[in-house]
PDB file of C-alpha atoms in Angstrom:
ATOM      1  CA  UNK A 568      83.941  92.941  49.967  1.00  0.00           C
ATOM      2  CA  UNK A 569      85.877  92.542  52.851  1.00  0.00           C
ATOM      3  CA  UNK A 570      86.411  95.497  55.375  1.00  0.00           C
ATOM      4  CA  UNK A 571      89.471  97.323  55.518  1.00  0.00           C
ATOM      5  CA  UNK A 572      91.951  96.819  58.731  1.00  0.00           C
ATOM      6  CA  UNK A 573      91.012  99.622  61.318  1.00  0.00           C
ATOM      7  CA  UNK A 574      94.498 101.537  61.301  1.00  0.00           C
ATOM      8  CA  UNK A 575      94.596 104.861  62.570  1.00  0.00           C
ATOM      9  CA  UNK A 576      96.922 106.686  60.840  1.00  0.00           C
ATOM     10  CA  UNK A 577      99.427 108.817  62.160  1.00  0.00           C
ATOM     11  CA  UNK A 578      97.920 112.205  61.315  1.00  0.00           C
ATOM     12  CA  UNK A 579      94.234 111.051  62.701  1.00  0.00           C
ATOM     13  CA  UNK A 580      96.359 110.183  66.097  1.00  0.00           C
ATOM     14  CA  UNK A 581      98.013 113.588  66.093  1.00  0.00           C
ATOM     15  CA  UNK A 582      94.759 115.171  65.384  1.00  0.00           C
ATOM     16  CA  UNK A 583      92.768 113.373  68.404  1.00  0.00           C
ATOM     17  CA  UNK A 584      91.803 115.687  71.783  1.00  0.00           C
ATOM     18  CA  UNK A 585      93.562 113.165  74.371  1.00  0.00           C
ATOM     19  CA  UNK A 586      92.610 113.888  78.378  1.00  0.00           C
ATOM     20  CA  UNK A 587      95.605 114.345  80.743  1.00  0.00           C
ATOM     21  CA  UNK A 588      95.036 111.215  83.037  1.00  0.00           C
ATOM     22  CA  UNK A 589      96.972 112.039  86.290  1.00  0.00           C
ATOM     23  CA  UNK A 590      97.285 111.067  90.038  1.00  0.00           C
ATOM     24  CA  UNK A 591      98.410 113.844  92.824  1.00  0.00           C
ATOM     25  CA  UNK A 592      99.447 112.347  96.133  1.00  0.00           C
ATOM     26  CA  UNK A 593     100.192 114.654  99.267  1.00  0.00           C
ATOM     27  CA  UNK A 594     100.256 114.479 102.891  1.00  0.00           C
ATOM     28  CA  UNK A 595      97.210 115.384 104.420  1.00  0.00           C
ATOM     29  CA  UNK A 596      96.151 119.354 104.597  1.00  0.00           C
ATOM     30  CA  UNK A 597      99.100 120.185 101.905  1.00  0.00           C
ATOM     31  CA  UNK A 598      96.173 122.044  99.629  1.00  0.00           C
ATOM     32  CA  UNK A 599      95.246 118.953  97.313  1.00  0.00           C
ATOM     33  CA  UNK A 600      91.785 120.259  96.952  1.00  0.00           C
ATOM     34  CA  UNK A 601      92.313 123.827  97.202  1.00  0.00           C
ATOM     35  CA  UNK A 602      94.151 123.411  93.311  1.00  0.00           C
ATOM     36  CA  UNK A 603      90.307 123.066  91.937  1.00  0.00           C
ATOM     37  CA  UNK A 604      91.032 127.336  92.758  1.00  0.00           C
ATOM     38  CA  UNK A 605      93.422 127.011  89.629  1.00  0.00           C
ATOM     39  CA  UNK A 606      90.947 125.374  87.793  1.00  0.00           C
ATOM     40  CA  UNK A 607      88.458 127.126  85.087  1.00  0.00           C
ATOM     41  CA  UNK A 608      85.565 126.017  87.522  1.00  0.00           C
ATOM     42  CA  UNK A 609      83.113 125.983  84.166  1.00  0.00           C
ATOM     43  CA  UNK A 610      84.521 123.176  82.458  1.00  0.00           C
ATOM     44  CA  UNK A 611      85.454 121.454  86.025  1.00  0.00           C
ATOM     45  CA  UNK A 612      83.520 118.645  87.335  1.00  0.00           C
ATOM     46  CA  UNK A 613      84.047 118.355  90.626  1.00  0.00           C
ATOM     47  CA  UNK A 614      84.210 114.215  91.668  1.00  0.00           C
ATOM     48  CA  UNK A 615      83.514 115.419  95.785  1.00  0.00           C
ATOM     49  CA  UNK A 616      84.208 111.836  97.694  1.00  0.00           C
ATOM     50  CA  UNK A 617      85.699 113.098 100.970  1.00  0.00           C
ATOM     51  CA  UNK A 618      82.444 115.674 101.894  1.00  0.00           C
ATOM     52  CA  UNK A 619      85.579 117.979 102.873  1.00  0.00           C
ATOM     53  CA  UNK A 620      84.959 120.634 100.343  1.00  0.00           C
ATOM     54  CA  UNK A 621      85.835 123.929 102.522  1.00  0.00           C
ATOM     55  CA  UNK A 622      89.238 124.746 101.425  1.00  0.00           C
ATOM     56  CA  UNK A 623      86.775 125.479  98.264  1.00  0.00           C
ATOM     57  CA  UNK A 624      84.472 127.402 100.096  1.00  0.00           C
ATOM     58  CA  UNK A 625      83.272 130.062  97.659  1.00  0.00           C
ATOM     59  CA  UNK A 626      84.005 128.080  94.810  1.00  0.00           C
ATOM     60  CA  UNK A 627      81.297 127.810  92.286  1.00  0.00           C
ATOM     61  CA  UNK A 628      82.102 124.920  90.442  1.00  0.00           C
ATOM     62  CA  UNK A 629      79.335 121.784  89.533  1.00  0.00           C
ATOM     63  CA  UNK A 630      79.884 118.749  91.701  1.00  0.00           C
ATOM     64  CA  UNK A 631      78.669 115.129  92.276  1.00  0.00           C
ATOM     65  CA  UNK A 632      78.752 113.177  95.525  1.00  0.00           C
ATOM     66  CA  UNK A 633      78.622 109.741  95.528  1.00  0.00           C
ATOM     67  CA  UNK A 634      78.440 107.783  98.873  1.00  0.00           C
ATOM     68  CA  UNK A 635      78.525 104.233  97.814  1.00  0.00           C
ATOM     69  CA  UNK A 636      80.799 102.102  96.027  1.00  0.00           C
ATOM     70  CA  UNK A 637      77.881 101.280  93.506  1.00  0.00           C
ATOM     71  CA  UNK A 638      77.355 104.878  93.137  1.00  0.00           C
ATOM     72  CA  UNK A 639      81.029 105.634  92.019  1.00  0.00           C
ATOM     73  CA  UNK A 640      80.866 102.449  89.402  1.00  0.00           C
ATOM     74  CA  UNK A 641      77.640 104.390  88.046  1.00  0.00           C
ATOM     75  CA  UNK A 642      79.100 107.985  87.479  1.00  0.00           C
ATOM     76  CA  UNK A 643      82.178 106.790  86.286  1.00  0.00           C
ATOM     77  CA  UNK A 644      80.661 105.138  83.413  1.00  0.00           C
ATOM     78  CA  UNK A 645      78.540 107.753  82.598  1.00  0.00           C
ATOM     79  CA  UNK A 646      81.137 109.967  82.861  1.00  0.00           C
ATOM     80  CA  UNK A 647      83.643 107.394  80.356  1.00  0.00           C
ATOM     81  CA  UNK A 648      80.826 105.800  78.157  1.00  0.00           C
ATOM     82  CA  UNK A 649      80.729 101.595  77.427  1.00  0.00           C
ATOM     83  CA  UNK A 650      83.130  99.122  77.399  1.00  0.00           C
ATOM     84  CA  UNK A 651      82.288  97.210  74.458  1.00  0.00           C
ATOM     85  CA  UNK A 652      84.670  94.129  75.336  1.00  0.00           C
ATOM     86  CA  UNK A 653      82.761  93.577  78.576  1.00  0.00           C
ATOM     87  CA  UNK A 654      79.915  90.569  79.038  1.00  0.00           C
ATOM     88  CA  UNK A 655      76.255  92.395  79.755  1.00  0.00           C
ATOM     89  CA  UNK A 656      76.159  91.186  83.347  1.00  0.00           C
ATOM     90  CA  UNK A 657      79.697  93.212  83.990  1.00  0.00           C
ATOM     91  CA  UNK A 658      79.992  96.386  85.357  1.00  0.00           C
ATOM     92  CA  UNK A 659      80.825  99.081  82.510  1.00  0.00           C
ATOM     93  CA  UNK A 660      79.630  96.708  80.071  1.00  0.00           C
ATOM     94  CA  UNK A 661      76.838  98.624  77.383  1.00  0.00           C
ATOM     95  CA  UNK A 662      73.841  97.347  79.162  1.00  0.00           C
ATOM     96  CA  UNK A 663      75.264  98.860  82.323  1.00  0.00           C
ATOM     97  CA  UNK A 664      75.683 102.250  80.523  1.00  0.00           C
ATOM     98  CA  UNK A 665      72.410 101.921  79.318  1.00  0.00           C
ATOM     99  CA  UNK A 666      71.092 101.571  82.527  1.00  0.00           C
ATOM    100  CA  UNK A 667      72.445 104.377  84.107  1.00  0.00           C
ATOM    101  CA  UNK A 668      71.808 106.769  81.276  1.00  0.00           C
ATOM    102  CA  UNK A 669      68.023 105.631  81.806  1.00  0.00           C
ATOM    103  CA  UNK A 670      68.754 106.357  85.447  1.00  0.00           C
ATOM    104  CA  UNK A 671      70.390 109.508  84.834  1.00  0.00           C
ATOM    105  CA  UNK A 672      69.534 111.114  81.366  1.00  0.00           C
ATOM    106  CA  UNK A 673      71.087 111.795  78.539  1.00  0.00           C
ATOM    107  CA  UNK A 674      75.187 111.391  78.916  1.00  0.00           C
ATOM    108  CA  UNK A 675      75.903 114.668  76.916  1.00  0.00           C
ATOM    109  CA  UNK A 676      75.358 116.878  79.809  1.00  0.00           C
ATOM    110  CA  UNK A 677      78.831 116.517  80.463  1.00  0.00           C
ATOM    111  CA  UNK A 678      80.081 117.824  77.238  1.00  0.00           C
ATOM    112  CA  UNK A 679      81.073 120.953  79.056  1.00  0.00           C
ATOM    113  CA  UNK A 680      83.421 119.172  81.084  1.00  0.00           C
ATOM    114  CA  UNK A 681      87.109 118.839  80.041  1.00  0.00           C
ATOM    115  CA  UNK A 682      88.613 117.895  83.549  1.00  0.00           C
ATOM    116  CA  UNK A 683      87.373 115.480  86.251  1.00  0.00           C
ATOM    117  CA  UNK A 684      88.794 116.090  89.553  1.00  0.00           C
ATOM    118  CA  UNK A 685      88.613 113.010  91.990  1.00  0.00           C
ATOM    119  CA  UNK A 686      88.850 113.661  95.468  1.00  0.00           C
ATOM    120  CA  UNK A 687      89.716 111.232  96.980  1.00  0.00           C
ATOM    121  CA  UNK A 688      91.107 107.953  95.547  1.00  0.00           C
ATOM    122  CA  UNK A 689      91.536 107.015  99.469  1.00  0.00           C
ATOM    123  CA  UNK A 690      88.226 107.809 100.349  1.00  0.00           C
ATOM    124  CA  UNK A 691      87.019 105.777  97.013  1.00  0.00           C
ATOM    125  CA  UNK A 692      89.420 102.365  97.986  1.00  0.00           C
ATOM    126  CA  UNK A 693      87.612 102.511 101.404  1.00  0.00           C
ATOM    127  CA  UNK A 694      84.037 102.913 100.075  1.00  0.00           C
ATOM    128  CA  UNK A 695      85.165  99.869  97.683  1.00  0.00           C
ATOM    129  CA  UNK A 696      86.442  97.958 100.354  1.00  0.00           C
ATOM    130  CA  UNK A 697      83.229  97.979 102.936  1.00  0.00           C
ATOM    131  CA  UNK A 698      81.352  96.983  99.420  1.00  0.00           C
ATOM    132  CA  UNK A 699      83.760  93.605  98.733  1.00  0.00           C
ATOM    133  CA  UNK A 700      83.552  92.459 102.014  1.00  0.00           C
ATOM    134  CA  UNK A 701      79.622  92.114 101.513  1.00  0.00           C
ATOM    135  CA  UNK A 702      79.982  90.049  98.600  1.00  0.00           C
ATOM    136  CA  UNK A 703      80.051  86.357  98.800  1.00  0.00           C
ATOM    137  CA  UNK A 704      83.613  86.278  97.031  1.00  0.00           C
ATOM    138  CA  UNK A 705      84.396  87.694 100.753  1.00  0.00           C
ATOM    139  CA  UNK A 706      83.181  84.691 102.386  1.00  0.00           C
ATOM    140  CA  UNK A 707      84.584  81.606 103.140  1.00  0.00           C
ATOM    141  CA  UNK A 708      83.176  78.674 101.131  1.00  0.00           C
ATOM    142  CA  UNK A 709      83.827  76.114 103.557  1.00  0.00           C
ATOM    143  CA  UNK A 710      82.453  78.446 107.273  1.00  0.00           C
ATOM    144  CA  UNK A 711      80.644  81.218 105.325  1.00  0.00           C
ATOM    145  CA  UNK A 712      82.722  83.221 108.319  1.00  0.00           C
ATOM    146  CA  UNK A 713      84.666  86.297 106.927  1.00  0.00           C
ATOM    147  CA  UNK A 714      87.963  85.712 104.146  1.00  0.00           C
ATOM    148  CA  UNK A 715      90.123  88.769 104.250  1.00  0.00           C
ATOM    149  CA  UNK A 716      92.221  87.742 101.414  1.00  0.00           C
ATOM    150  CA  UNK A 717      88.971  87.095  99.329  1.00  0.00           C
ATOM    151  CA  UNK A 718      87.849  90.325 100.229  1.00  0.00           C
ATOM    152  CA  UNK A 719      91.209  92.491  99.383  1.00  0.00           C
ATOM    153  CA  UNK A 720      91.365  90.020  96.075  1.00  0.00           C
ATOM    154  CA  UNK A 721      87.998  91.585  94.833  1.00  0.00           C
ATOM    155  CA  UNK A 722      89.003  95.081  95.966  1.00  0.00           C
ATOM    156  CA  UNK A 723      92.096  95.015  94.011  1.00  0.00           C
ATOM    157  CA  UNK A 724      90.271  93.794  90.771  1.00  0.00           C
ATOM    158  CA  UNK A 725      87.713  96.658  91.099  1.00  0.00           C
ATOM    159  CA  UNK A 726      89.452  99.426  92.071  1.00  0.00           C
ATOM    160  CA  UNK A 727      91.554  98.368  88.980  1.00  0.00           C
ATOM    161  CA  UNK A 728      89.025  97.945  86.668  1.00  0.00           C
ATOM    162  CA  UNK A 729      87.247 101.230  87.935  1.00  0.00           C
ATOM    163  CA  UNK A 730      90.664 103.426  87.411  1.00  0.00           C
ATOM    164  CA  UNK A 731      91.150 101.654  83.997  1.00  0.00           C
ATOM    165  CA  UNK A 732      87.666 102.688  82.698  1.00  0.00           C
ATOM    166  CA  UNK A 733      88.361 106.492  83.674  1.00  0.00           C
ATOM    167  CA  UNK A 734      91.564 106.059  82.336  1.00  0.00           C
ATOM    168  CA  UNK A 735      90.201 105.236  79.193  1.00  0.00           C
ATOM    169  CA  UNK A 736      87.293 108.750  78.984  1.00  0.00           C
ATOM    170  CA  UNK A 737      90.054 109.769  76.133  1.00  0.00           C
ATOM    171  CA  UNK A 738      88.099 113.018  75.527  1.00  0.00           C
ATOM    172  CA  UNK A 739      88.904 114.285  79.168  1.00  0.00           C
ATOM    173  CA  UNK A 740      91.418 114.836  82.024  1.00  0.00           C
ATOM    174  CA  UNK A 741      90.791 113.036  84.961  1.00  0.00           C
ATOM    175  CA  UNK A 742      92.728 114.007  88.190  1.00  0.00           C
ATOM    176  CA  UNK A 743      92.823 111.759  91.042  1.00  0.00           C
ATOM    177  CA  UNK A 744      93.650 113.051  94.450  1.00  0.00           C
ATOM    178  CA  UNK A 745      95.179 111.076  97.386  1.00  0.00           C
ATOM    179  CA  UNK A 746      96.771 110.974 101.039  1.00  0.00           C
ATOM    180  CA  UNK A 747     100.418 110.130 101.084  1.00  0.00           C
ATOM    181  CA  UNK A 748     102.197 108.360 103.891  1.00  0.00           C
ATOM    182  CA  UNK A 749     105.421 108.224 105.517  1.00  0.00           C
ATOM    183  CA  UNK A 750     106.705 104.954 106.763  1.00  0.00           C
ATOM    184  CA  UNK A 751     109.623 103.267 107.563  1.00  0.00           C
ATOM    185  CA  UNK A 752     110.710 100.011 106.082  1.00  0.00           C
ATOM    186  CA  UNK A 753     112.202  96.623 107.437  1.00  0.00           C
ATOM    187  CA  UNK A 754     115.587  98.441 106.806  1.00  0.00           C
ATOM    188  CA  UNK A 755     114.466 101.391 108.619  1.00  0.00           C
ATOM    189  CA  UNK A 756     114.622 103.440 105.509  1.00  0.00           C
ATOM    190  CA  UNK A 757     112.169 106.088 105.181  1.00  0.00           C
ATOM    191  CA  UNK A 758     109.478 105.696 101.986  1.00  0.00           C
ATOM    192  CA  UNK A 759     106.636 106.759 100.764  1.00  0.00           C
ATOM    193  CA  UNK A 760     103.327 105.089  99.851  1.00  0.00           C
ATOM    194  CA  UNK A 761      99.701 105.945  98.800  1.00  0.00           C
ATOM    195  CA  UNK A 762      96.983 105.680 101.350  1.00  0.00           C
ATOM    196  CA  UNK A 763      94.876 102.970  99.609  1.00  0.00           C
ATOM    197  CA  UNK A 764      93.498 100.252 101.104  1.00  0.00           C
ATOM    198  CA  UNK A 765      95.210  96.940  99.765  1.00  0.00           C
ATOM    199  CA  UNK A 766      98.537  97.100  98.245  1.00  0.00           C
ATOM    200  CA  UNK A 767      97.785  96.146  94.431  1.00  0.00           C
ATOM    201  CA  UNK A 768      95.859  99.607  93.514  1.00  0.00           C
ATOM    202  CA  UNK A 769      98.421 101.910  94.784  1.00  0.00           C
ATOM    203  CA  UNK A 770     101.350  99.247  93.128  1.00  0.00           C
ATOM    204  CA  UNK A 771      99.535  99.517  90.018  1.00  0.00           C
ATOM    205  CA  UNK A 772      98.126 103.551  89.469  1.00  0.00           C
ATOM    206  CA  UNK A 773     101.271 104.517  88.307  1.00  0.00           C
ATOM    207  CA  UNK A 774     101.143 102.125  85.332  1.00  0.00           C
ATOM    208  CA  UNK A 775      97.901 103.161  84.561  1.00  0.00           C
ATOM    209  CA  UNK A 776      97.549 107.098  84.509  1.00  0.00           C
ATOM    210  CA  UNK A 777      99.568 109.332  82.399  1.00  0.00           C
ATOM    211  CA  UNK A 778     100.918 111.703  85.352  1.00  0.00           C
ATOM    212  CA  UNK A 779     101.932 110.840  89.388  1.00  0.00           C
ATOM    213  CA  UNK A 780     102.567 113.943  90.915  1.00  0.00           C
ATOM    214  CA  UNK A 781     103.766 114.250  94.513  1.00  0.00           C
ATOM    215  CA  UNK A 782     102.692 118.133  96.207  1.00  0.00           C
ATOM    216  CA  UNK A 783     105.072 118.321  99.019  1.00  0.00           C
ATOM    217  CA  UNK A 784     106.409 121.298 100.833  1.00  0.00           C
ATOM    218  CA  UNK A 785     109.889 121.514  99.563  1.00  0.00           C
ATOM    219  CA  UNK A 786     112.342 124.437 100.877  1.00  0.00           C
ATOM    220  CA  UNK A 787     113.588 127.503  98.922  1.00  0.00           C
ATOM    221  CA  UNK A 788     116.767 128.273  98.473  1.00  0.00           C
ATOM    222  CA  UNK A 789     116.555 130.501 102.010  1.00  0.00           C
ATOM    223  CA  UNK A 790     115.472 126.905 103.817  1.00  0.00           C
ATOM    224  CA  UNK A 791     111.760 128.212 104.276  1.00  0.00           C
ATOM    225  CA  UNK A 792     109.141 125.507 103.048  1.00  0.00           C
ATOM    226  CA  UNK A 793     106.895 125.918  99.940  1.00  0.00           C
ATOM    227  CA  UNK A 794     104.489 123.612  97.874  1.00  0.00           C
ATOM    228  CA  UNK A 795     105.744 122.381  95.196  1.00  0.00           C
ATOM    229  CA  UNK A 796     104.617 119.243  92.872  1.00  0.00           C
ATOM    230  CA  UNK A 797     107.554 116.560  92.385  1.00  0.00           C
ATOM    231  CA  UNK A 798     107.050 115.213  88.791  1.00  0.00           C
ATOM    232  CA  UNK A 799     109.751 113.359  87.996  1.00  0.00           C
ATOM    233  CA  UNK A 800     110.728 109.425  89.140  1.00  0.00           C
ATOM    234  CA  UNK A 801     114.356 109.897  89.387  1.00  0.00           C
ATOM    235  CA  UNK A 802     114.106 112.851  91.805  1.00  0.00           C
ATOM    236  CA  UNK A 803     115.950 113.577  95.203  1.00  0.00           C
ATOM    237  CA  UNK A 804     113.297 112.932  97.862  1.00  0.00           C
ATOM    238  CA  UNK A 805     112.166 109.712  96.969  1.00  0.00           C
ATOM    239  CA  UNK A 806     108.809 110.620  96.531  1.00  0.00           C
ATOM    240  CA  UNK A 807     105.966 108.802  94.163  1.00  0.00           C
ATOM    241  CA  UNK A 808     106.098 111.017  90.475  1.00  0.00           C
ATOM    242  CA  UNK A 809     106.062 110.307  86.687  1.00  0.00           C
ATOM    243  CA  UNK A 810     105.998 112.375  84.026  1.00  0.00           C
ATOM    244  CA  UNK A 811     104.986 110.745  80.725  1.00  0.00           C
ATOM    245  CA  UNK A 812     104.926 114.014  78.473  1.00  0.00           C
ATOM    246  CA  UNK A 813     108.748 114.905  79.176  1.00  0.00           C
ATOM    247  CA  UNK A 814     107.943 118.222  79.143  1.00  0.00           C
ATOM    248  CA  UNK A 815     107.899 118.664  82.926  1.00  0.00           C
ATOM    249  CA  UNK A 816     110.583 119.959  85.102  1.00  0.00           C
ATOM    250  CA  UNK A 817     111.660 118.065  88.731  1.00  0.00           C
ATOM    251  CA  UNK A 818     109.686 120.741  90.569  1.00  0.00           C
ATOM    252  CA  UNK A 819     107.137 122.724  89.376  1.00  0.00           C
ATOM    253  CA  UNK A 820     104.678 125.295  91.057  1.00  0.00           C
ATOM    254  CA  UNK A 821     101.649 123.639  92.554  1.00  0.00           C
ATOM    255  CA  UNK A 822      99.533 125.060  89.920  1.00  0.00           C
ATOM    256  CA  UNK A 823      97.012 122.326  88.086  1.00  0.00           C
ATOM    257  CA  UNK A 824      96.378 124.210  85.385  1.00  0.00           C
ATOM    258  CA  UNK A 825      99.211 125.955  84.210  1.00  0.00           C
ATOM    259  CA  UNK A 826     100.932 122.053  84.828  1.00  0.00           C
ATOM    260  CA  UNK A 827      98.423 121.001  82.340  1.00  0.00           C
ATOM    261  CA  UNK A 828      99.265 123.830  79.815  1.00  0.00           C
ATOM    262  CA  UNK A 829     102.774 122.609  80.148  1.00  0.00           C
ATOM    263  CA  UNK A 830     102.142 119.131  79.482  1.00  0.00           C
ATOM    264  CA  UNK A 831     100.120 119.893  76.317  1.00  0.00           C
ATOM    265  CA  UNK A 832     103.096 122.069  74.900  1.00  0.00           C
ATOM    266  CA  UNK A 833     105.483 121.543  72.234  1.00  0.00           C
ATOM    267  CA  UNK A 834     107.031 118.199  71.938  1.00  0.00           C
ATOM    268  CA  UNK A 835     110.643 118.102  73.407  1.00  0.00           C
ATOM    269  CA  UNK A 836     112.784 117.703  70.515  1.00  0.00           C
ATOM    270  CA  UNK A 837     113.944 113.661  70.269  1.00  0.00           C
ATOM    271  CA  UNK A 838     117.389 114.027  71.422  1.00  0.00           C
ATOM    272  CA  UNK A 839     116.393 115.635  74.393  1.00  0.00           C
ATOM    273  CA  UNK A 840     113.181 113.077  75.875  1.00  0.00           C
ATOM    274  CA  UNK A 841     115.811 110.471  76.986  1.00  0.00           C
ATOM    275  CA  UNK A 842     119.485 111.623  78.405  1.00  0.00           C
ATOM    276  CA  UNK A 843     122.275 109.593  79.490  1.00  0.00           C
ATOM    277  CA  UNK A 844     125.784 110.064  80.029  1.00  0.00           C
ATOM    278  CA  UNK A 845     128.309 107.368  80.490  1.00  0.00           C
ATOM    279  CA  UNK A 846     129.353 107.497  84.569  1.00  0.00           C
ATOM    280  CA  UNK A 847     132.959 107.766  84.973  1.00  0.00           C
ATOM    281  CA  UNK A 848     134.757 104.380  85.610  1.00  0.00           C
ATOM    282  CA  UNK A 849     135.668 103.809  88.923  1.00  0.00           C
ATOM    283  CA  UNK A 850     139.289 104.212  89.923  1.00  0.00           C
ATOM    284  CA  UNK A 851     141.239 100.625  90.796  1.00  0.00           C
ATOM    285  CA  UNK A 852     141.512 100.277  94.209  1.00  0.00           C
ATOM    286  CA  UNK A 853     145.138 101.620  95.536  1.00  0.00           C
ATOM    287  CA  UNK A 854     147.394  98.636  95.550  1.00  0.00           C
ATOM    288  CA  UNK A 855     148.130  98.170  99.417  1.00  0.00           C
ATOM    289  CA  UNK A 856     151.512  98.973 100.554  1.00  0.00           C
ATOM    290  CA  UNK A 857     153.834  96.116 101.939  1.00  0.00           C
ATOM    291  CA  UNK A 858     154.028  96.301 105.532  1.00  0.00           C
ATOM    292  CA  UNK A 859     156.897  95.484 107.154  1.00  0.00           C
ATOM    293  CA  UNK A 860     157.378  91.876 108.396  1.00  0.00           C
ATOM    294  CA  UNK A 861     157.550  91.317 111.908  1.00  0.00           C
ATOM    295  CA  UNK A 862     159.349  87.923 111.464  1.00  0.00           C
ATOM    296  CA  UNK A 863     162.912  88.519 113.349  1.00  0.00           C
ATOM    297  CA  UNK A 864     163.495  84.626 112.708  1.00  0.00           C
ATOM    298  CA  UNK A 865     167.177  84.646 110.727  1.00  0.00           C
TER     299      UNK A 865
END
């Protein structure tokens, strides 16, 4: 007897707990790590990468603090279970979650965790990059000297493949925190990019988690600033946001977890998840008036 296809239906989808999977960028000091204060600090496990924890000072909330590269590979697939796809000799494979969960006990002490907060992704790129450019992909084959583009080649691929196994911890919301910066471009135009080291991680996170959120300060309608989280792509600033739900507003208060309450709230009705209204066609250009002729030839 042959087995059945694997479909899962439409009311077992509907039924399944799904973690929020979101990125918050920032400028530096804007209170990224002061939202674990709007957390419920039981179910919170704190992910503490930057060793910059007194804006929580008080706090009592669990936390882990890895310091190497290998060490962040380890928790996170603890924290996000096997991949079964993966060869044994791969990181996140079953034999490397085996190994850990000899290493670290039984994985179900996390049960009482619903929410993983991740601070910092830029802290975490850097701790991945000083690991890649020990590796021999980072040498050259030919001098065994230093190859910079072998070394931001691997740190691309595992800073990928380490944000695509959280990703995938469906029974959890995983927040990753990071530094935004302010540049200019070859146009002089002002933009905005994450602090990551490499370009393909920070091109890529938005494809990957469910949320970007930029926390900005943002002025009232009295011009005084505020913090404020920027959630949608098409917003006036320019700034890095996505909102996958549809069930976020352009600016809403920088509060984690009532943002989270929003985003698990009823579904927008269809004809409201997607707008568009035809622009007005542009007026023909005004038909240029004859000018006199100069010519006083008869």
């Amino acid at each position: 007897m042959t087995g059945a296809l694997p479909i899962i239906t439409a009311d077992q989808r509907m039924a399944e707990h799904r973690g929020i999977k979101g990125v918050i960028f920032g400028p530096s000091g804007i209170g990224k790590t002061s939202l674990l204060w709007t957390l419920l600090n039981s179910t919170t496990l704190f992910f503490d990468l930057e060793a910059g924890d007194l804006a929580i000072e008080g706090l009592a909330i669990d936390a882990i603090r890895p310091r190497t590269w290998t060490e962040c590979r380890d928790f996170a697939v603890f924290i996000g279970g096997p991949n079964p796809a993966l060869r044994a000799d791969q990181p996140y494979s079953q034999a490397h979650f085996e190994a850990i969960c000899a290493k670290y006990g039984d994985p179900a002490v996390l049960a009482k965790y619903d929410t993983v907060f991740i601070d910092s992704i830029t802290v975490a790129g850097r701790l991945c990059f000083g690991w890649c450019k020990g590796q021999p992909e980072a040498l050259s084959e030919k001098t065994g000297k230093p190859d910079v583009r072998g070394a931001y080649g691997l740190h691309g691929r595992e800073m990928i493949a380490w944000l695509t196994h959280l990703q995938h911890t469906r029974g959890k919301n995983v927040w990753f925190v990071g530094i935004l910066d302010q540049k200019l471009d070859d146009f002089n135009r002002k933009i905005f990019v994450p602090q990551i080291d490499g370009s393909k991680t920070g091109l890529e996170l938005p494809g990957i988690v469910d949320q970007v959120i930029t926390m900005t300060d943002i002025a009232d309608g009295d011009g005084a600033p505020q913090r404020g989280f920027v959630c949608h792509t098409l917003n006036l600033w320019g700034f890095p946001a996505k909102d996958r739900s549809g069930r976020l507003d352009m600016v809403e208060p920088p509060h984690l977890g009532k943002l989270m309450d929003k985003i698990r709230g009823p579904l927008i009705p269809a004809d409201r998840r997607l707008s568009y209204a035809a622009p007005e066609p542009l007026a023909p250009p005004a038909a240029q008036a004859n000018t006199p002729s100069n010519d006083t030839t008869n």
